[in-house]
Amino acid sequence: MRLTDQEKETIIKLTKKYYGNNAKVYLFGSRVYDNKRGGDIDLLIEIENNAEYANKIKFLAEYERLVNSRKVDLIISSFAKNGAVSSANPIFASARIEGIELC
C-alpha cells in the first residue's frame, strides 16, 4: 500500500469526522500496489445513510489543506442492506474486492 502514515491517519480521521464511526473506507486503484508508481488516491467510503454532498467537498478540502498530497478521487456509497455490494455499479464491487480497508 502506497500511503504515508500521515495520509492514512488523515483519511481515517476525516472519514470519522464527516461520515461517522460506522463508515468504512477502502483504498483502491494503483495505490494498493507497491510496485506501481504515481497515481491519485482512490477511496470508497461506505456509509449507513445518505450523506450530504457538502460533506464530500469538506472532506476533500480539509484533506488537501492537511496533507497537500496528490489528487483524491472519493466515491461515497450507502451500505447495502445485507452487506453485499450492488452489481449495478462495478466500480463499487471492484473497490471492495481489490481494495484495502483502512477503517
C-alpha positions as a Python dict, from the first residue, in 0.01 Angstrom:
ca = {
    (1, 'M'): (0, 0, 0),
    (2, 'R'): (145, 333, -106),
    (3, 'L'): (18, 582, 152),
    (4, 'T'): (225, 766, 409),
    (5, 'D'): (127, 729, 773),
    (6, 'Q'): (8, 1091, 766),
    (7, 'E'): (-212, 1028, 460),
    (8, 'K'): (-366, 716, 614),
    (9, 'E'): (-427, 880, 954),
    (10, 'T'): (-581, 1186, 790),
    (11, 'I'): (-811, 976, 573),
    (12, 'I'): (-934, 780, 876),
    (13, 'K'): (-978, 1095, 1087),
    (14, 'L'): (-1175, 1278, 817),
    (15, 'T'): (-1388, 973, 740),
    (16, 'K'): (-1498, 953, 1103),
    (17, 'K'): (-1544, 1332, 1125),
    (18, 'Y'): (-1765, 1367, 818),
    (19, 'Y'): (-1929, 1023, 794),
    (20, 'G'): (-1934, 880, 1147),
    (21, 'N'): (-1766, 595, 1332),
    (22, 'N'): (-1953, 325, 1139),
    (23, 'A'): (-1827, 437, 799),
    (24, 'K'): (-1579, 213, 619),
    (25, 'V'): (-1313, 347, 387),
    (26, 'Y'): (-1129, 146, 122),
    (27, 'L'): (-818, 243, -69),
    (28, 'F'): (-831, 103, -423),
    (29, 'G'): (-665, 155, -759),
    (30, 'S'): (-293, 188, -823),
    (31, 'R'): (-209, 298, -466),
    (32, 'V'): (-291, -53, -340),
    (33, 'Y'): (10, -194, -525),
    (34, 'D'): (363, -126, -401),
    (35, 'N'): (516, -200, -742),
    (36, 'K'): (322, 72, -927),
    (37, 'R'): (420, 437, -946),
    (38, 'G'): (231, 763, -935),
    (39, 'G'): (-143, 778, -943),
    (40, 'D'): (-404, 961, -745),
    (41, 'I'): (-558, 831, -423),
    (42, 'D'): (-881, 640, -492),
    (43, 'L'): (-1113, 597, -194),
    (44, 'L'): (-1451, 433, -147),
    (45, 'I'): (-1634, 536, 169),
    (46, 'E'): (-1933, 326, 269),
    (47, 'I'): (-2185, 493, 495),
    (48, 'E'): (-2505, 377, 665),
    (49, 'N'): (-2722, 663, 544),
    (50, 'N'): (-2708, 906, 258),
    (51, 'A'): (-2472, 1190, 343),
    (52, 'E'): (-2487, 1546, 227),
    (53, 'Y'): (-2283, 1621, -82),
    (54, 'A'): (-2131, 1911, 110),
    (55, 'N'): (-1952, 1658, 335),
    (56, 'K'): (-1763, 1524, 34),
    (57, 'I'): (-1644, 1872, -56),
    (58, 'K'): (-1545, 1945, 306),
    (59, 'F'): (-1357, 1612, 329),
    (60, 'L'): (-1158, 1680, 11),
    (61, 'A'): (-1082, 2043, 100),
    (62, 'E'): (-965, 1957, 451),
    (63, 'Y'): (-755, 1663, 327),
    (64, 'E'): (-580, 1886, 74),
    (65, 'R'): (-516, 2150, 341),
    (66, 'L'): (-378, 1900, 595),
    (67, 'V'): (-173, 1676, 367),
    (68, 'N'): (-115, 1874, 47),
    (69, 'S'): (-83, 1548, -139),
    (70, 'R'): (-190, 1402, -470),
    (71, 'K'): (-540, 1431, -606),
    (72, 'V'): (-803, 1225, -425),
    (73, 'D'): (-1095, 1057, -603),
    (74, 'L'): (-1370, 996, -347),
    (75, 'I'): (-1669, 770, -403),
    (76, 'I'): (-1947, 760, -143),
    (77, 'S'): (-2185, 463, -122),
    (78, 'S'): (-2454, 359, 126),
    (79, 'F'): (-2422, 15, 285),
    (80, 'A'): (-2631, -249, 111),
    (81, 'K'): (-2899, -386, 342),
    (82, 'N'): (-2741, -732, 352),
    (83, 'G'): (-2381, -609, 341),
    (84, 'A'): (-2338, -710, -22),
    (85, 'V'): (-2218, -469, -284),
    (86, 'S'): (-2462, -392, -562),
    (87, 'S'): (-2353, -517, -901),
    (88, 'A'): (-2531, -218, -1055),
    (89, 'N'): (-2206, -22, -1039),
    (90, 'P'): (-1898, -240, -1095),
    (91, 'I'): (-1657, 19, -953),
    (92, 'F'): (-1808, -32, -605),
    (93, 'A'): (-1758, -407, -627),
    (94, 'S'): (-1405, -367, -761),
    (95, 'A'): (-1312, -124, -484),
    (96, 'R'): (-1445, -360, -216),
    (97, 'I'): (-1284, -674, -362),
    (98, 'E'): (-943, -533, -461),
    (99, 'G'): (-922, -250, -210),
    (100, 'I'): (-763, -232, 134),
    (101, 'E'): (-995, -143, 423),
    (102, 'L'): (-840, 145, 619),
    (103, 'C'): (-1112, 165, 885),
}
